[in-house]
């Protein structure tokens, strides 16, 4: 055994060993694991080329879970793959002139090597890269099944159009309303796109959340995104006729509201710029036409619409209030979306904050129709107050027959009146839109459609799948290169065999991540998307990833799974039984500001920080020039703040075990983690101490284990059979070890990995305090007992730590001879708490005399009052401090102290 801990050697050897025995290959129904399957998986990364600390944390959590469960008898699957399609590869291609495929595959190789250096228990035989045709052919196949069932359909949709680059821009490519490359003002353009009918599944997607072991906030985010709301859809009748002389919309302008109780407070109606009434109003009115045109510019992102300054223009047209018949003016509002409901909303400025602001700007009437339950709250048309919009705590006023009614009664009465006239009914609406999957981009799954002049849009026949994406195109920023690649688009119609054109749109990359976790279960299935092995592993028992995927990815995956269920491919509804969202990794930031106020950020590695005596930072200088830099606070590690720590450099310097130990010890998995250089060094020191402890005893332990094995004791060599005969201090030590083991078991079960690590640290403290034994362990009876307790204690410690620092524990397990009797550490049985060791036979009480601490007294744990009094008076400490004195009174605090008053 090496005297010094050299992590690089230890880790290389351990990893080579695991590779040699194919340690992480997961097999269905593996008889070695009696507890059955456990599928624990991290969200697959985008292959940017470099791991960051967020990845290290995510995968270490997963690995710690996987290794712990395996040692506890579970058949664990931990796979890995690559979310390999997407825009960054196209951007990199433009910047470097390299095809996205070459860039992506080379990044995958780099990142895989970095992951392997972390010692993760990944079954690489199941690796999936979403850009490989073997994978994305099944995206195409399922898309065609959805098309057959009407789940996928064609419809026009709005896109961001860059008029200079003549290309469609993704939302993130629109910056302040302009194209990111050309700087041109972005226009909205309507083009045909494919949509997936996720909204049909909305009820199921909400109801299914109930049974899931997910963080509540993620469930809430999903619910809010789906946005199911109960309300009323009703019409404002009108006599507006179009140029053709017909009534626009058959004389009805429909709106949806969740506040039908405020219908008597309507003072205007606002329609979307694309609404037919807006088009009617623009006839012969250049000012209105110009306003509509202006609204058409600007991005289509929902967030942008929500934050856009509310603007409007009056049309001069009127509709009738459905209950009073009074005329209501129609406005065009830039905040009303045509794609949302009927593209029109009722305006109730007194009880809707947005309408209130709009009415204040344009001087529209504000009519109060709800009064609060507390009479003290007054209503004002000058400034918005929170209670105006409350629907639960008020009653109708100034509302005729609705006066005095609460929310639900008022809504019911309004619905009754409206439906009697055939003008309205209760309706459930969704915020969730159907999922537009067409992207006018190159680096994605080709949509399997062929356009024929005679036959229209024809699905590619199954036997012609996959439609393979050419992997040698280099985009130049001017539109989709697929559309210019004749080899790709020129084809023949599968129906009439006439020359035809392939669809050049590709699928949203969220499609790729919607089912990859099922492909892991049958990665080599050539004739099916998934096979029966998927039934064994799925649903996934534990999914781990960032909160940033709480909405779209998880929602799309849940939808996709249900489509697969409806097609008969799987027999479950929910793909992820449990979800853990790991916290962010934070670090200090440092910067200098130039005269114009622009900040340059410096990496914490290049900065030296001075601290006061309480450890608070007082200032910092750049190592290179020793001049001051400013402290910018603690922020999420990011490129923009230059405060990332490179895992590769950390692993090269300290080893993977140190990086793993620090990230697990510094914070519980779901909390944020603050990076700390001294914390990393502390983790490294602990591992050196562990190594030194084992080095000093490994020969004696190995001999003891061998001797006991030769006596036929074998597997039980890791316990202390002579525990009854141990001295009190050795019994105390065993009790400590088993108490910490019990604590660690509890913390493992609730995934509180930071306190697992601290329990292990305490075990090492205890074992160190036992002192050393001679090399042979053959000395006195005391030495032999110390060796017995050390042998057991170290075996528990190594197993406790194996999931978090697998390399060093593997090496020490072998060097100390445990592997000879117990086999490989990765397969070792999890240590069992010895309940007998936990019972305390003797306890120590503080001895006070006249309230002053004078020593301690040892008594049986179950000693009664008279026994404790006798022990106190008989103690050496009493005789020393109060020789010959008689006690006047003896006070006992159970389990803690005895105070003798003399
Ligand atoms: Zn045809």
CSV table of N, CA and C in Angstrom, one decimal, residues 16-157:
chain,number,residue,atom,x,y,z
A,16,UNK,N,-10.3,1.7,-13.8
A,16,UNK,CA,-9.9,0.6,-14.7
A,16,UNK,C,-10.5,-0.7,-14.2
A,17,UNK,N,-10.5,-0.9,-12.9
A,17,UNK,CA,-11.1,-2.1,-12.3
A,17,UNK,C,-12.6,-2.2,-12.7
A,18,UNK,N,-13.3,-1.1,-12.5
A,18,UNK,CA,-14.8,-1.2,-12.8
A,18,UNK,C,-15.0,-1.4,-14.2
A,19,UNK,N,-14.2,-0.8,-15.1
A,19,UNK,CA,-14.4,-1.1,-16.5
A,19,UNK,C,-14.1,-2.5,-16.9
A,20,UNK,N,-13.0,-3.1,-16.2
A,20,UNK,CA,-12.6,-4.4,-16.5
A,20,UNK,C,-13.7,-5.4,-16.2
A,21,UNK,N,-14.4,-5.2,-15.0
A,21,UNK,CA,-15.4,-6.1,-14.6
A,21,UNK,C,-16.8,-5.7,-15.2
A,22,UNK,N,-16.9,-4.7,-16.0
A,22,UNK,CA,-18.1,-4.2,-16.6
A,22,UNK,C,-19.1,-4.0,-15.4
A,23,UNK,N,-18.7,-3.2,-14.4
A,23,UNK,CA,-19.4,-3.2,-13.2
A,23,UNK,C,-20.8,-2.6,-13.3
A,24,UNK,N,-21.0,-1.7,-14.2
A,24,UNK,CA,-22.3,-0.9,-14.2
A,24,UNK,C,-23.3,-1.3,-15.2
A,25,UNK,N,-23.0,-2.4,-15.9
A,25,UNK,CA,-24.0,-2.9,-16.8
A,25,UNK,C,-25.2,-3.4,-16.1
A,26,UNK,N,-26.4,-2.8,-16.4
A,26,UNK,CA,-27.6,-3.1,-15.7
A,26,UNK,C,-28.4,-4.2,-16.5
A,27,UNK,N,-28.8,-5.2,-15.9
A,27,UNK,CA,-29.5,-6.3,-16.5
A,27,UNK,C,-30.9,-6.4,-15.9
A,28,UNK,N,-31.9,-6.7,-16.8
A,28,UNK,CA,-33.2,-6.8,-16.3
A,28,UNK,C,-33.3,-8.1,-15.4
A,29,UNK,N,-34.1,-8.0,-14.3
A,29,UNK,CA,-34.3,-9.2,-13.4
A,29,UNK,C,-33.0,-9.8,-12.9
A,30,UNK,N,-32.0,-9.0,-12.7
A,30,UNK,CA,-30.7,-9.5,-12.2
A,30,UNK,C,-30.9,-10.2,-10.8
A,31,UNK,N,-30.6,-11.5,-10.8
A,31,UNK,CA,-30.9,-12.2,-9.5
A,31,UNK,C,-30.0,-11.8,-8.4
A,32,UNK,N,-28.9,-11.0,-8.7
A,32,UNK,CA,-28.0,-10.6,-7.6
A,32,UNK,C,-28.7,-9.5,-6.7
A,33,UNK,N,-29.8,-8.9,-7.2
A,33,UNK,CA,-30.4,-7.8,-6.5
A,33,UNK,C,-31.8,-8.2,-6.1
A,34,UNK,N,-32.1,-8.7,-4.9
A,34,UNK,CA,-33.4,-9.2,-4.6
A,34,UNK,C,-34.5,-8.2,-4.4
A,35,UNK,N,-34.1,-6.9,-4.2
A,35,UNK,CA,-35.1,-5.9,-4.0
A,35,UNK,C,-35.8,-5.4,-5.3
A,36,UNK,N,-35.3,-5.8,-6.4
A,36,UNK,CA,-36.0,-5.4,-7.7
A,36,UNK,C,-35.3,-4.1,-8.2
A,37,UNK,N,-36.0,-3.6,-9.2
A,37,UNK,CA,-35.3,-2.5,-10.0
A,37,UNK,C,-35.4,-1.1,-9.4
A,38,UNK,N,-34.5,-0.3,-9.6
A,38,UNK,CA,-34.5,1.1,-9.3
A,38,UNK,C,-33.9,1.9,-10.4
A,39,UNK,N,-34.7,2.8,-11.0
A,39,UNK,CA,-34.2,3.5,-12.2
A,39,UNK,C,-34.0,5.0,-11.7
A,40,UNK,N,-32.7,5.4,-11.6
A,40,UNK,CA,-32.4,6.7,-11.1
A,40,UNK,C,-31.6,7.4,-12.2
A,41,UNK,N,-32.0,8.6,-12.7
A,41,UNK,CA,-31.5,9.2,-13.9
A,41,UNK,C,-31.4,10.7,-13.8
A,42,UNK,N,-30.3,11.2,-14.3
A,42,UNK,CA,-30.2,12.7,-14.4
A,42,UNK,C,-30.7,13.2,-15.7
A,43,UNK,N,-31.2,14.4,-15.8
A,43,UNK,CA,-31.6,15.0,-17.0
A,43,UNK,C,-30.4,15.0,-18.0
A,44,UNK,N,-30.6,14.6,-19.2
A,44,UNK,CA,-29.4,14.5,-20.1
A,44,UNK,C,-28.9,15.9,-20.4
A,45,UNK,N,-27.6,16.0,-20.5
A,45,UNK,CA,-27.0,17.4,-20.8
A,45,UNK,C,-26.9,17.7,-22.2
A,46,UNK,N,-26.9,19.0,-22.5
A,46,UNK,CA,-26.5,19.5,-23.8
A,46,UNK,C,-25.0,19.3,-24.0
A,47,UNK,N,-24.5,18.8,-25.1
A,47,UNK,CA,-23.1,18.6,-25.2
A,47,UNK,C,-22.4,19.9,-25.6
A,48,UNK,N,-22.2,20.7,-24.7
A,48,UNK,CA,-21.5,22.0,-24.9
A,48,UNK,C,-20.0,21.8,-25.0
A,49,UNK,N,-19.5,20.6,-24.5
A,49,UNK,CA,-18.1,20.3,-24.6
A,49,UNK,C,-17.4,20.3,-23.3
A,50,UNK,N,-18.0,21.0,-22.3
A,50,UNK,CA,-17.3,21.1,-21.0
A,50,UNK,C,-18.3,20.8,-19.9
A,51,UNK,N,-18.0,20.0,-18.9
A,51,UNK,CA,-18.8,19.9,-17.7
A,51,UNK,C,-18.7,21.2,-16.9
A,52,UNK,N,-19.8,21.6,-16.3
A,52,UNK,CA,-19.7,22.7,-15.3
A,52,UNK,C,-20.0,22.1,-13.9
A,53,UNK,N,-19.9,22.9,-12.9
A,53,UNK,CA,-20.1,22.4,-11.6
A,53,UNK,C,-21.5,22.0,-11.3
A,54,UNK,N,-22.5,22.6,-12.0
A,54,UNK,CA,-23.9,22.2,-11.9
A,54,UNK,C,-24.0,20.7,-12.3
A,55,UNK,N,-23.3,20.3,-13.4
A,55,UNK,CA,-23.3,18.9,-13.8
A,55,UNK,C,-22.7,18.0,-12.7
A,56,UNK,N,-21.5,18.5,-12.2
A,56,UNK,CA,-20.8,17.6,-11.2
A,56,UNK,C,-21.8,17.4,-10.1
A,57,UNK,N,-22.5,18.4,-9.6
A,57,UNK,CA,-23.4,18.2,-8.5
A,57,UNK,C,-24.5,17.3,-8.8
A,58,UNK,N,-25.2,17.5,-10.0
A,58,UNK,CA,-26.3,16.7,-10.4
A,58,UNK,C,-25.9,15.2,-10.5
A,59,UNK,N,-24.8,14.9,-11.1
A,59,UNK,CA,-24.4,13.5,-11.4
A,59,UNK,C,-23.9,12.9,-10.1
A,60,UNK,N,-23.3,13.7,-9.2
A,60,UNK,CA,-22.8,13.1,-8.0
A,60,UNK,C,-24.0,12.7,-7.1
A,61,UNK,N,-25.0,13.5,-7.0
A,61,UNK,CA,-26.2,13.2,-6.3
A,61,UNK,C,-26.8,11.8,-6.8
A,62,UNK,N,-26.9,11.8,-8.1
A,62,UNK,CA,-27.4,10.6,-8.8
A,62,UNK,C,-26.5,9.4,-8.5
A,63,UNK,N,-25.2,9.6,-8.5
A,63,UNK,CA,-24.3,8.5,-8.3
A,63,UNK,C,-24.3,8.0,-6.9
A,64,UNK,N,-24.4,8.9,-6.0
A,64,UNK,CA,-24.4,8.6,-4.6
A,64,UNK,C,-25.7,7.7,-4.3
A,65,UNK,N,-26.8,8.1,-4.9
A,65,UNK,CA,-28.0,7.4,-4.7
A,65,UNK,C,-27.9,6.0,-5.3
A,66,UNK,N,-27.4,5.9,-6.5
A,66,UNK,CA,-27.3,4.7,-7.2
A,66,UNK,C,-26.4,3.7,-6.5
A,67,UNK,N,-25.2,4.1,-6.0
A,67,UNK,CA,-24.3,3.2,-5.4
A,67,UNK,C,-24.9,2.8,-4.0
A,68,UNK,N,-25.5,3.7,-3.3
A,68,UNK,CA,-26.1,3.3,-2.0
A,68,UNK,C,-27.2,2.3,-2.2
A,69,UNK,N,-28.1,2.5,-3.2
A,69,UNK,CA,-29.2,1.6,-3.4
A,69,UNK,C,-28.7,0.2,-3.9
A,70,UNK,N,-27.6,0.2,-4.7
A,70,UNK,CA,-27.1,-1.1,-5.1
A,70,UNK,C,-26.5,-1.9,-4.0
A,71,UNK,N,-25.8,-1.2,-3.1
A,71,UNK,CA,-25.3,-1.9,-1.9
A,71,UNK,C,-26.4,-2.4,-1.0
A,72,UNK,N,-27.6,-1.8,-1.1
A,72,UNK,CA,-28.7,-2.2,-0.4
A,72,UNK,C,-29.6,-3.2,-1.1
A,73,UNK,N,-29.1,-3.8,-2.2
A,73,UNK,CA,-29.9,-4.9,-2.8
A,73,UNK,C,-30.8,-4.5,-4.0
A,74,UNK,N,-30.7,-3.2,-4.5
A,74,UNK,CA,-31.5,-2.8,-5.6
A,74,UNK,C,-30.8,-3.0,-6.9
A,75,UNK,N,-31.5,-3.3,-7.9
A,75,UNK,CA,-31.0,-3.4,-9.3
A,75,UNK,C,-31.1,-2.1,-9.9
A,76,UNK,N,-30.0,-1.3,-9.8
A,76,UNK,CA,-30.0,0.1,-10.2
A,76,UNK,C,-29.6,0.3,-11.6
A,77,UNK,N,-30.4,1.2,-12.3
A,77,UNK,CA,-30.0,1.6,-13.6
A,77,UNK,C,-29.7,3.1,-13.6
A,78,UNK,N,-28.5,3.5,-14.0
A,78,UNK,CA,-28.1,4.9,-14.1
A,78,UNK,C,-27.5,5.1,-15.5
A,79,UNK,N,-28.2,5.6,-16.4
A,79,UNK,CA,-27.7,5.8,-17.8
A,79,UNK,C,-27.3,7.2,-18.1
A,80,UNK,N,-26.8,7.5,-19.3
A,80,UNK,CA,-26.5,8.8,-19.6
A,80,UNK,C,-26.6,9.0,-21.1
A,81,UNK,N,-26.9,10.2,-21.5
A,81,UNK,CA,-27.0,10.5,-23.0
A,81,UNK,C,-26.8,12.0,-23.3
A,82,UNK,N,-27.1,12.4,-24.5
A,82,UNK,CA,-26.8,13.7,-25.0
A,82,UNK,C,-28.0,14.3,-25.7
A,83,UNK,N,-28.3,15.5,-25.3
A,83,UNK,CA,-29.4,16.3,-25.9
A,83,UNK,C,-28.8,17.0,-27.0
A,84,UNK,N,-28.5,16.3,-28.1
A,84,UNK,CA,-27.5,16.8,-29.1
A,84,UNK,C,-27.9,17.7,-30.2
A,85,UNK,N,-29.2,17.9,-30.4
A,85,UNK,CA,-29.7,18.8,-31.4
A,85,UNK,C,-29.9,20.2,-30.8
A,86,UNK,N,-29.9,21.2,-31.6
A,86,UNK,CA,-30.2,22.5,-31.1
A,86,UNK,C,-29.4,23.6,-31.7
A,87,UNK,N,-29.8,24.8,-31.3
A,87,UNK,CA,-29.2,26.0,-31.9
A,87,UNK,C,-27.7,26.3,-31.6
A,88,UNK,N,-27.2,26.0,-30.4
A,88,UNK,CA,-25.8,26.3,-30.2
A,88,UNK,C,-24.9,25.7,-31.2
A,89,UNK,N,-25.2,24.5,-31.6
A,89,UNK,CA,-24.3,23.8,-32.6
A,89,UNK,C,-24.3,24.6,-33.9
A,90,UNK,N,-25.5,25.2,-34.3
A,90,UNK,CA,-25.5,25.9,-35.5
A,90,UNK,C,-24.7,27.2,-35.4
A,91,UNK,N,-24.9,27.8,-34.2
A,91,UNK,CA,-24.1,29.1,-33.9
A,91,UNK,C,-22.6,28.8,-34.0
A,92,UNK,N,-22.2,27.7,-33.3
A,92,UNK,CA,-20.8,27.3,-33.3
A,92,UNK,C,-20.3,27.1,-34.7
A,93,UNK,N,-21.2,26.4,-35.5
A,93,UNK,CA,-20.8,26.1,-36.9
A,93,UNK,C,-20.6,27.4,-37.7
A,94,UNK,N,-21.4,28.4,-37.5
A,94,UNK,CA,-21.3,29.7,-38.2
A,94,UNK,C,-20.0,30.3,-37.7
A,95,UNK,N,-19.7,30.3,-36.4
A,95,UNK,CA,-18.5,31.0,-35.9
A,95,UNK,C,-17.2,30.3,-36.4
A,96,UNK,N,-17.2,29.0,-36.5
A,96,UNK,CA,-16.0,28.2,-36.7
A,96,UNK,C,-15.9,27.6,-38.1
A,97,UNK,N,-17.0,27.6,-38.8
A,97,UNK,CA,-17.0,27.0,-40.2
A,97,UNK,C,-17.0,25.5,-40.1
A,98,UNK,N,-17.4,24.9,-38.9
A,98,UNK,CA,-17.4,23.4,-38.8
A,98,UNK,C,-18.9,23.0,-38.8
A,99,UNK,N,-19.1,21.8,-39.4
A,99,UNK,CA,-20.5,21.3,-39.5
A,99,UNK,C,-21.0,21.0,-38.1
A,100,UNK,N,-22.3,21.3,-37.8
A,100,UNK,CA,-22.8,21.0,-36.4
A,100,UNK,C,-22.5,19.6,-36.0
A,101,UNK,N,-22.6,18.6,-36.9
A,101,UNK,CA,-22.4,17.2,-36.5
A,101,UNK,C,-21.0,17.0,-35.9
A,102,UNK,N,-20.0,17.5,-36.7
A,102,UNK,CA,-18.6,17.2,-36.2
A,102,UNK,C,-18.4,17.9,-34.9
A,103,UNK,N,-18.9,19.1,-34.7
A,103,UNK,CA,-18.8,19.9,-33.5
A,103,UNK,C,-19.4,19.1,-32.3
A,104,UNK,N,-20.6,18.6,-32.6
A,104,UNK,CA,-21.4,17.9,-31.5
A,104,UNK,C,-20.7,16.6,-31.1
A,105,UNK,N,-20.3,15.8,-32.1
A,105,UNK,CA,-19.7,14.5,-31.7
A,105,UNK,C,-18.4,14.7,-31.0
A,106,UNK,N,-17.6,15.7,-31.4
A,106,UNK,CA,-16.4,15.9,-30.7
A,106,UNK,C,-16.7,16.4,-29.2
A,107,UNK,N,-17.7,17.3,-29.1
A,107,UNK,CA,-18.0,17.7,-27.7
A,107,UNK,C,-18.5,16.5,-26.8
A,108,UNK,N,-19.2,15.6,-27.5
A,108,UNK,CA,-19.7,14.5,-26.7
A,108,UNK,C,-18.5,13.7,-26.2
A,109,UNK,N,-17.5,13.5,-27.1
A,109,UNK,CA,-16.4,12.7,-26.7
A,109,UNK,C,-15.6,13.4,-25.5
A,110,UNK,N,-15.5,14.7,-25.6
A,110,UNK,CA,-14.8,15.4,-24.5
A,110,UNK,C,-15.6,15.3,-23.1
A,111,UNK,N,-16.9,15.5,-23.2
A,111,UNK,CA,-17.7,15.5,-22.0
A,111,UNK,C,-17.8,14.1,-21.4
A,112,UNK,N,-17.8,13.1,-22.3
A,112,UNK,CA,-17.9,11.7,-21.8
A,112,UNK,C,-16.6,11.4,-21.0
A,113,UNK,N,-15.5,11.9,-21.5
A,113,UNK,CA,-14.2,11.6,-20.8
A,113,UNK,C,-14.2,12.3,-19.5
A,114,UNK,N,-14.8,13.5,-19.4
A,114,UNK,CA,-14.8,14.2,-18.1
A,114,UNK,C,-15.7,13.5,-17.2
A,115,UNK,N,-16.9,13.0,-17.7
A,115,UNK,CA,-17.8,12.3,-16.8
A,115,UNK,C,-17.1,11.0,-16.3
A,116,UNK,N,-16.4,10.3,-17.2
A,116,UNK,CA,-15.7,9.1,-16.7
A,116,UNK,C,-14.7,9.4,-15.7
A,117,UNK,N,-14.0,10.5,-15.8
A,117,UNK,CA,-13.0,10.8,-14.7
A,117,UNK,C,-13.7,11.1,-13.4
A,118,UNK,N,-15.0,11.3,-13.4
A,118,UNK,CA,-15.7,11.5,-12.1
A,118,UNK,C,-16.0,10.1,-11.4
A,119,UNK,N,-15.8,9.0,-12.1
A,119,UNK,CA,-16.1,7.7,-11.5
A,119,UNK,C,-17.5,7.4,-11.4
A,120,UNK,N,-18.4,7.9,-12.3
A,120,UNK,CA,-19.8,7.7,-12.1
A,120,UNK,C,-20.2,6.3,-12.5
A,121,UNK,N,-21.1,5.7,-11.8
A,121,UNK,CA,-21.6,4.3,-12.0
A,121,UNK,C,-22.6,4.3,-13.2
A,122,UNK,N,-22.2,4.8,-14.3
A,122,UNK,CA,-23.1,4.9,-15.5
A,122,UNK,C,-23.0,3.6,-16.3
A,123,UNK,N,-24.1,3.1,-16.8
A,123,UNK,CA,-24.1,2.0,-17.7
A,123,UNK,C,-24.0,2.6,-19.1
A,124,UNK,N,-22.7,2.7,-19.6
A,124,UNK,CA,-22.5,3.4,-20.9
A,124,UNK,C,-23.0,2.6,-22.1
A,125,UNK,N,-23.3,1.3,-21.9
A,125,UNK,CA,-23.8,0.5,-23.0
A,125,UNK,C,-25.2,1.0,-23.4
A,126,UNK,N,-25.8,1.9,-22.6
A,126,UNK,CA,-27.1,2.4,-23.0
A,126,UNK,C,-27.1,3.8,-23.5
A,127,UNK,N,-25.9,4.4,-23.7
A,127,UNK,CA,-25.8,5.8,-24.1
A,127,UNK,C,-26.6,6.1,-25.4
A,128,UNK,N,-27.3,7.3,-25.3
A,128,UNK,CA,-28.1,7.7,-26.4
A,128,UNK,C,-27.7,9.1,-26.8
A,129,UNK,N,-27.5,9.4,-28.1
A,129,UNK,CA,-27.3,10.7,-28.6
A,129,UNK,C,-28.5,11.0,-29.5
A,130,UNK,N,-29.2,12.1,-29.1
A,130,UNK,CA,-30.5,12.3,-29.8
A,130,UNK,C,-30.3,12.7,-31.3
A,131,UNK,N,-29.0,13.1,-31.7
A,131,UNK,CA,-28.8,13.4,-33.1
A,131,UNK,C,-28.4,12.2,-34.0
A,132,UNK,N,-28.5,11.0,-33.4
A,132,UNK,CA,-28.2,9.8,-34.2
A,132,UNK,C,-29.5,9.3,-34.8
A,133,UNK,N,-29.4,8.9,-36.1
A,133,UNK,CA,-30.6,8.5,-36.8
A,133,UNK,C,-31.3,7.4,-36.2
A,134,UNK,N,-30.6,6.5,-35.5
A,134,UNK,CA,-31.2,5.3,-34.8
A,134,UNK,C,-32.2,5.9,-33.7
A,135,UNK,N,-31.9,7.0,-33.2
A,135,UNK,CA,-32.8,7.6,-32.2
A,135,UNK,C,-33.9,8.4,-32.8
A,136,UNK,N,-33.5,9.4,-33.7
A,136,UNK,CA,-34.5,10.3,-34.1
A,136,UNK,C,-35.5,9.7,-35.1
A,137,UNK,N,-35.2,8.5,-35.7
A,137,UNK,CA,-36.2,7.9,-36.5
A,137,UNK,C,-37.5,7.6,-35.8
A,138,UNK,N,-37.3,7.4,-34.5
A,138,UNK,CA,-38.5,7.1,-33.7
A,138,UNK,C,-39.3,8.4,-33.3
A,139,UNK,N,-38.6,9.5,-33.3
A,139,UNK,CA,-39.4,10.8,-33.2
A,139,UNK,C,-40.3,10.9,-34.4
A,140,UNK,N,-39.7,10.6,-35.6
A,140,UNK,CA,-40.4,10.7,-36.9
A,140,UNK,C,-41.6,9.6,-36.9
A,141,UNK,N,-41.3,8.4,-36.4
A,141,UNK,CA,-42.3,7.4,-36.4
A,141,UNK,C,-43.5,7.7,-35.5
A,142,UNK,N,-43.2,8.2,-34.3
A,142,UNK,CA,-44.3,8.6,-33.4
A,142,UNK,C,-45.0,9.8,-34.0
A,143,UNK,N,-44.3,10.7,-34.6
A,143,UNK,CA,-45.0,11.9,-35.2
A,143,UNK,C,-46.0,11.4,-36.2
A,144,UNK,N,-45.6,10.4,-37.0
A,144,UNK,CA,-46.6,9.9,-38.1
A,144,UNK,C,-47.8,9.2,-37.4
A,145,UNK,N,-47.5,8.5,-36.3
A,145,UNK,CA,-48.7,7.9,-35.6
A,145,UNK,C,-49.6,9.0,-35.0
A,146,UNK,N,-49.0,10.1,-34.6
A,146,UNK,CA,-49.8,11.2,-34.0
A,146,UNK,C,-50.6,11.9,-35.2
A,147,UNK,N,-50.0,11.9,-36.3
A,147,UNK,CA,-50.7,12.5,-37.5
A,147,UNK,C,-51.9,11.7,-37.8
A,148,UNK,N,-51.7,10.3,-37.8
A,148,UNK,CA,-52.8,9.4,-38.1
A,148,UNK,C,-54.0,9.6,-37.2
A,149,UNK,N,-53.6,9.9,-35.9
A,149,UNK,CA,-54.7,10.0,-34.9
A,149,UNK,C,-55.2,11.4,-34.7
A,150,UNK,N,-54.7,12.3,-35.5
A,150,UNK,CA,-55.1,13.7,-35.4
A,150,UNK,C,-54.5,14.4,-34.2
A,151,UNK,N,-53.6,13.8,-33.5
A,151,UNK,CA,-52.9,14.5,-32.4
A,151,UNK,C,-51.9,15.5,-32.9
A,152,UNK,N,-51.3,15.1,-34.1
A,152,UNK,CA,-50.5,16.1,-34.8
A,152,UNK,C,-51.3,16.7,-35.9
A,153,UNK,N,-51.2,18.0,-36.1
A,153,UNK,CA,-52.0,18.6,-37.2
A,153,UNK,C,-51.3,19.9,-37.7
A,154,UNK,N,-51.7,20.3,-38.9
A,154,UNK,CA,-51.1,21.5,-39.5
A,154,UNK,C,-52.0,22.7,-39.3
A,155,UNK,N,-51.4,23.8,-39.0
A,155,UNK,CA,-52.1,25.0,-38.8
A,155,UNK,C,-51.2,26.2,-39.0
A,156,UNK,N,-51.7,27.4,-39.3
A,156,UNK,CA,-50.7,28.5,-39.4
A,156,UNK,C,-50.4,29.0,-38.0
A,157,UNK,N,-49.2,29.5,-37.9
A,157,UNK,CA,-48.8,30.0,-36.6
A,157,UNK,C,-47.8,31.2,-36.8
